Amino acid sequence: MASAGITFDAVAAAAAGLQGNGQPVTIEAVSGALGEPASIAMHKHLAAWRSAQAQSTPAPAPEMPAELVAALAGWAKQYADEAGAANRAGLEQTGGDLDALLDASARLEAERDSVTAARDEALEILAERDEQIERLQAELRNARQIATDALVGKAKDHLAIEGKDSQLADLRHQLERNVAAAAADSDRRLAAEMELVGAITARDNFAAEIQELRARLDARQVRGGG
């Protein structure tokens, strides 16, 4: 970009240095000497310097020898040509400077268009990336929800299984208690039956003894009566 600090003095000094070194005083040469890109301000200062140079150039003294009065017309024409030569050269150089500035402006315009196109392309890519990120974030949220639901379902199944295991353990303990109680009842019943069998046997034995004693008593009574 052109610097806003370019002054006439700086341009004039650069132009005078180029002229003193026998180099052409062009806008490119002045730009190179100042280390600044060519600009409209630089061109205006250079044009002003050229105009000042043309005005400061001393014109030939119009002193005509008496013997050359007859050639006054030719001499006047020659003088006019010489006086206007610097201005014409300055105008031609100014036109060249303007052409150079126009070329530089065209290049800058092309570069700006290229940068604008690159920026638009980058913005489109960023927009596509944003859409992809949003889509991936939505898919991630769905995946997390599915995983959460699966974990909750698994936890519920695990709790249900644990509840069934607890119920089975209670049933098993109850069954064991029932079996133990039934076994105890069976043992008590067997013991009672054994006692009953023993009592019956004892009763039968007592009855047999009583019957035998009665038989003996009856036999003694028969013998005593005879």
PDB file of N, CA, C and O in Angstrom, residues 21-56:
ATOM      1  N   ASN A  21      22.829  11.907 -11.125  1.00  0.00           N
ATOM      2  CA  ASN A  21      23.574  10.706 -11.512  1.00  0.00           C
ATOM      3  C   ASN A  21      23.391  10.349 -12.972  1.00  0.00           C
ATOM      4  O   ASN A  21      23.872   9.292 -13.424  1.00  0.00           O
ATOM      5  N   GLY A  22      22.689  11.177 -13.688  1.00  0.00           N
ATOM      6  CA  GLY A  22      22.499  10.920 -15.111  1.00  0.00           C
ATOM      7  C   GLY A  22      21.482   9.829 -15.387  1.00  0.00           C
ATOM      8  O   GLY A  22      21.488   9.251 -16.474  1.00  0.00           O
ATOM      9  N   GLN A  23      20.616   9.548 -14.429  1.00  0.00           N
ATOM     10  CA  GLN A  23      19.615   8.501 -14.606  1.00  0.00           C
ATOM     11  C   GLN A  23      18.283   9.137 -14.975  1.00  0.00           C
ATOM     12  O   GLN A  23      18.003  10.282 -14.594  1.00  0.00           O
ATOM     13  N   PRO A  24      17.437   8.391 -15.699  1.00  0.00           N
ATOM     14  CA  PRO A  24      16.123   8.944 -16.051  1.00  0.00           C
ATOM     15  C   PRO A  24      15.256   9.098 -14.803  1.00  0.00           C
ATOM     16  O   PRO A  24      15.215   8.213 -13.951  1.00  0.00           O
ATOM     17  N   VAL A  25      14.603  10.227 -14.732  1.00  0.00           N
ATOM     18  CA  VAL A  25      13.755  10.504 -13.563  1.00  0.00           C
ATOM     19  C   VAL A  25      12.345  10.023 -13.894  1.00  0.00           C
ATOM     20  O   VAL A  25      11.533  10.760 -14.474  1.00  0.00           O
ATOM     21  N   THR A  26      12.068   8.757 -13.555  1.00  0.00           N
ATOM     22  CA  THR A  26      10.746   8.168 -13.774  1.00  0.00           C
ATOM     23  C   THR A  26      10.095   7.874 -12.430  1.00  0.00           C
ATOM     24  O   THR A  26      10.744   7.875 -11.382  1.00  0.00           O
ATOM     25  N   ILE A  27       8.783   7.603 -12.480  1.00  0.00           N
ATOM     26  CA  ILE A  27       8.070   7.300 -11.236  1.00  0.00           C
ATOM     27  C   ILE A  27       8.596   6.007 -10.601  1.00  0.00           C
ATOM     28  O   ILE A  27       8.681   5.883  -9.385  1.00  0.00           O
ATOM     29  N   GLU A  28       9.001   5.035 -11.493  1.00  0.00           N
ATOM     30  CA  GLU A  28       9.554   3.789 -10.950  1.00  0.00           C
ATOM     31  C   GLU A  28      10.899   4.037 -10.271  1.00  0.00           C
ATOM     32  O   GLU A  28      11.201   3.479  -9.207  1.00  0.00           O
ATOM     33  N   ALA A  29      11.740   4.898 -10.912  1.00  0.00           N
ATOM     34  CA  ALA A  29      13.052   5.179 -10.338  1.00  0.00           C
ATOM     35  C   ALA A  29      12.915   5.907  -9.009  1.00  0.00           C
ATOM     36  O   ALA A  29      13.612   5.608  -8.030  1.00  0.00           O
ATOM     37  N   VAL A  30      12.022   6.883  -8.938  1.00  0.00           N
ATOM     38  CA  VAL A  30      11.800   7.621  -7.686  1.00  0.00           C
ATOM     39  C   VAL A  30      11.249   6.671  -6.617  1.00  0.00           C
ATOM     40  O   VAL A  30      11.651   6.715  -5.451  1.00  0.00           O
ATOM     41  N   SER A  31      10.300   5.789  -7.024  1.00  0.00           N
ATOM     42  CA  SER A  31       9.743   4.816  -6.075  1.00  0.00           C
ATOM     43  C   SER A  31      10.828   3.911  -5.517  1.00  0.00           C
ATOM     44  O   SER A  31      10.881   3.636  -4.316  1.00  0.00           O
ATOM     45  N   GLY A  32      11.732   3.444  -6.412  1.00  0.00           N
ATOM     46  CA  GLY A  32      12.828   2.600  -5.956  1.00  0.00           C
ATOM     47  C   GLY A  32      13.783   3.349  -5.045  1.00  0.00           C
ATOM     48  O   GLY A  32      14.286   2.801  -4.056  1.00  0.00           O
ATOM     49  N   ALA A  33      14.064   4.618  -5.358  1.00  0.00           N
ATOM     50  CA  ALA A  33      14.990   5.405  -4.534  1.00  0.00           C
ATOM     51  C   ALA A  33      14.411   5.647  -3.145  1.00  0.00           C
ATOM     52  O   ALA A  33      15.138   5.637  -2.140  1.00  0.00           O
ATOM     53  N   LEU A  34      13.107   5.855  -3.067  1.00  0.00           N
ATOM     54  CA  LEU A  34      12.468   6.113  -1.763  1.00  0.00           C
ATOM     55  C   LEU A  34      12.106   4.825  -1.023  1.00  0.00           C
ATOM     56  O   LEU A  34      11.826   4.863   0.170  1.00  0.00           O
ATOM     57  N   GLY A  35      12.115   3.698  -1.731  1.00  0.00           N
ATOM     58  CA  GLY A  35      11.718   2.451  -1.088  1.00  0.00           C
ATOM     59  C   GLY A  35      10.222   2.396  -0.798  1.00  0.00           C
ATOM     60  O   GLY A  35       9.790   1.725   0.143  1.00  0.00           O
ATOM     61  N   GLU A  36       9.437   3.110  -1.581  1.00  0.00           N
ATOM     62  CA  GLU A  36       7.991   3.171  -1.405  1.00  0.00           C
ATOM     63  C   GLU A  36       7.328   2.823  -2.736  1.00  0.00           C
ATOM     64  O   GLU A  36       7.864   3.146  -3.801  1.00  0.00           O
ATOM     65  N   PRO A  37       6.147   2.166  -2.693  1.00  0.00           N
ATOM     66  CA  PRO A  37       5.461   1.876  -3.951  1.00  0.00           C
ATOM     67  C   PRO A  37       4.942   3.150  -4.603  1.00  0.00           C
ATOM     68  O   PRO A  37       4.661   4.146  -3.925  1.00  0.00           O
ATOM     69  N   ALA A  38       4.853   3.134  -5.934  1.00  0.00           N
ATOM     70  CA  ALA A  38       4.361   4.289  -6.661  1.00  0.00           C
ATOM     71  C   ALA A  38       2.927   4.588  -6.246  1.00  0.00           C
ATOM     72  O   ALA A  38       2.134   3.683  -6.010  1.00  0.00           O
ATOM     73  N   SER A  39       2.614   5.867  -6.140  1.00  0.00           N
ATOM     74  CA  SER A  39       1.279   6.280  -5.714  1.00  0.00           C
ATOM     75  C   SER A  39       0.903   7.560  -6.434  1.00  0.00           C
ATOM     76  O   SER A  39       1.731   8.228  -7.080  1.00  0.00           O
ATOM     77  N   ILE A  40      -0.367   7.930  -6.307  1.00  0.00           N
ATOM     78  CA  ILE A  40      -0.853   9.166  -6.913  1.00  0.00           C
ATOM     79  C   ILE A  40      -0.159  10.380  -6.288  1.00  0.00           C
ATOM     80  O   ILE A  40       0.226  11.342  -6.969  1.00  0.00           O
ATOM     81  N   ALA A  41       0.035  10.321  -4.960  1.00  0.00           N
ATOM     82  CA  ALA A  41       0.696  11.443  -4.275  1.00  0.00           C
ATOM     83  C   ALA A  41       2.128  11.614  -4.786  1.00  0.00           C
ATOM     84  O   ALA A  41       2.603  12.735  -5.045  1.00  0.00           O
ATOM     85  N   MET A  42       2.835  10.486  -4.971  1.00  0.00           N
ATOM     86  CA  MET A  42       4.207  10.552  -5.465  1.00  0.00           C
ATOM     87  C   MET A  42       4.220  11.134  -6.882  1.00  0.00           C
ATOM     88  O   MET A  42       5.093  11.936  -7.233  1.00  0.00           O
ATOM     89  N   HIS A  43       3.245  10.722  -7.686  1.00  0.00           N
ATOM     90  CA  HIS A  43       3.171  11.231  -9.056  1.00  0.00           C
ATOM     91  C   HIS A  43       2.924  12.749  -9.065  1.00  0.00           C
ATOM     92  O   HIS A  43       3.542  13.490  -9.844  1.00  0.00           O
ATOM     93  N   LYS A  44       2.037  13.234  -8.195  1.00  0.00           N
ATOM     94  CA  LYS A  44       1.769  14.672  -8.141  1.00  0.00           C
ATOM     95  C   LYS A  44       3.019  15.449  -7.731  1.00  0.00           C
ATOM     96  O   LYS A  44       3.348  16.489  -8.317  1.00  0.00           O
ATOM     97  N   HIS A  45       3.755  14.940  -6.729  1.00  0.00           N
ATOM     98  CA  HIS A  45       4.976  15.630  -6.305  1.00  0.00           C
ATOM     99  C   HIS A  45       6.016  15.649  -7.425  1.00  0.00           C
ATOM    100  O   HIS A  45       6.717  16.663  -7.629  1.00  0.00           O
ATOM    101  N   LEU A  46       6.130  14.509  -8.145  1.00  0.00           N
ATOM    102  CA  LEU A  46       7.112  14.447  -9.224  1.00  0.00           C
ATOM    103  C   LEU A  46       6.740  15.405 -10.362  1.00  0.00           C
ATOM    104  O   LEU A  46       7.609  16.070 -10.949  1.00  0.00           O
ATOM    105  N   ALA A  47       5.442  15.494 -10.665  1.00  0.00           N
ATOM    106  CA  ALA A  47       4.998  16.421 -11.711  1.00  0.00           C
ATOM    107  C   ALA A  47       5.280  17.864 -11.301  1.00  0.00           C
ATOM    108  O   ALA A  47       5.712  18.696 -12.125  1.00  0.00           O
ATOM    109  N   ALA A  48       5.048  18.162 -10.009  1.00  0.00           N
ATOM    110  CA  ALA A  48       5.336  19.524  -9.533  1.00  0.00           C
ATOM    111  C   ALA A  48       6.833  19.825  -9.622  1.00  0.00           C
ATOM    112  O   ALA A  48       7.254  20.940  -9.981  1.00  0.00           O
ATOM    113  N   TRP A  49       7.658  18.836  -9.300  1.00  0.00           N
ATOM    114  CA  TRP A  49       9.117  19.028  -9.380  1.00  0.00           C
ATOM    115  C   TRP A  49       9.547  19.267 -10.820  1.00  0.00           C
ATOM    116  O   TRP A  49      10.375  20.161 -11.101  1.00  0.00           O
ATOM    117  N   ARG A  50       8.986  18.500 -11.763  1.00  0.00           N
ATOM    118  CA  ARG A  50       9.336  18.681 -13.172  1.00  0.00           C
ATOM    119  C   ARG A  50       8.920  20.078 -13.659  1.00  0.00           C
ATOM    120  O   ARG A  50       9.632  20.733 -14.415  1.00  0.00           O
ATOM    121  N   SER A  51       7.730  20.518 -13.199  1.00  0.00           N
ATOM    122  CA  SER A  51       7.280  21.852 -13.598  1.00  0.00           C
ATOM    123  C   SER A  51       8.207  22.931 -13.059  1.00  0.00           C
ATOM    124  O   SER A  51       8.567  23.889 -13.765  1.00  0.00           O
ATOM    125  N   ALA A  52       8.627  22.733 -11.810  1.00  0.00           N
ATOM    126  CA  ALA A  52       9.555  23.707 -11.215  1.00  0.00           C
ATOM    127  C   ALA A  52      10.893  23.693 -11.939  1.00  0.00           C
ATOM    128  O   ALA A  52      11.522  24.748 -12.155  1.00  0.00           O
ATOM    129  N   GLN A  53      11.350  22.511 -12.349  1.00  0.00           N
ATOM    130  CA  GLN A  53      12.613  22.406 -13.076  1.00  0.00           C
ATOM    131  C   GLN A  53      12.523  23.115 -14.421  1.00  0.00           C
ATOM    132  O   GLN A  53      13.452  23.815 -14.845  1.00  0.00           O
ATOM    133  N   ALA A  54      11.366  22.943 -15.074  1.00  0.00           N
ATOM    134  CA  ALA A  54      11.203  23.579 -16.385  1.00  0.00           C
ATOM    135  C   ALA A  54      11.188  25.100 -16.255  1.00  0.00           C
ATOM    136  O   ALA A  54      11.734  25.831 -17.092  1.00  0.00           O
ATOM    137  N   GLN A  55      10.552  25.593 -15.174  1.00  0.00           N
ATOM    138  CA  GLN A  55      10.479  27.046 -14.987  1.00  0.00           C
ATOM    139  C   GLN A  55      11.816  27.645 -14.566  1.00  0.00           C
ATOM    140  O   GLN A  55      12.132  28.793 -14.866  1.00  0.00           O
ATOM    141  N   SER A  56      12.609  26.845 -13.841  1.00  0.00           N
ATOM    142  CA  SER A  56      13.893  27.372 -13.346  1.00  0.00           C
ATOM    143  C   SER A  56      15.008  27.311 -14.390  1.00  0.00           C
ATOM    144  O   SER A  56      16.092  27.840 -14.177  1.00  0.00           O
TER     145      SER A  56
END
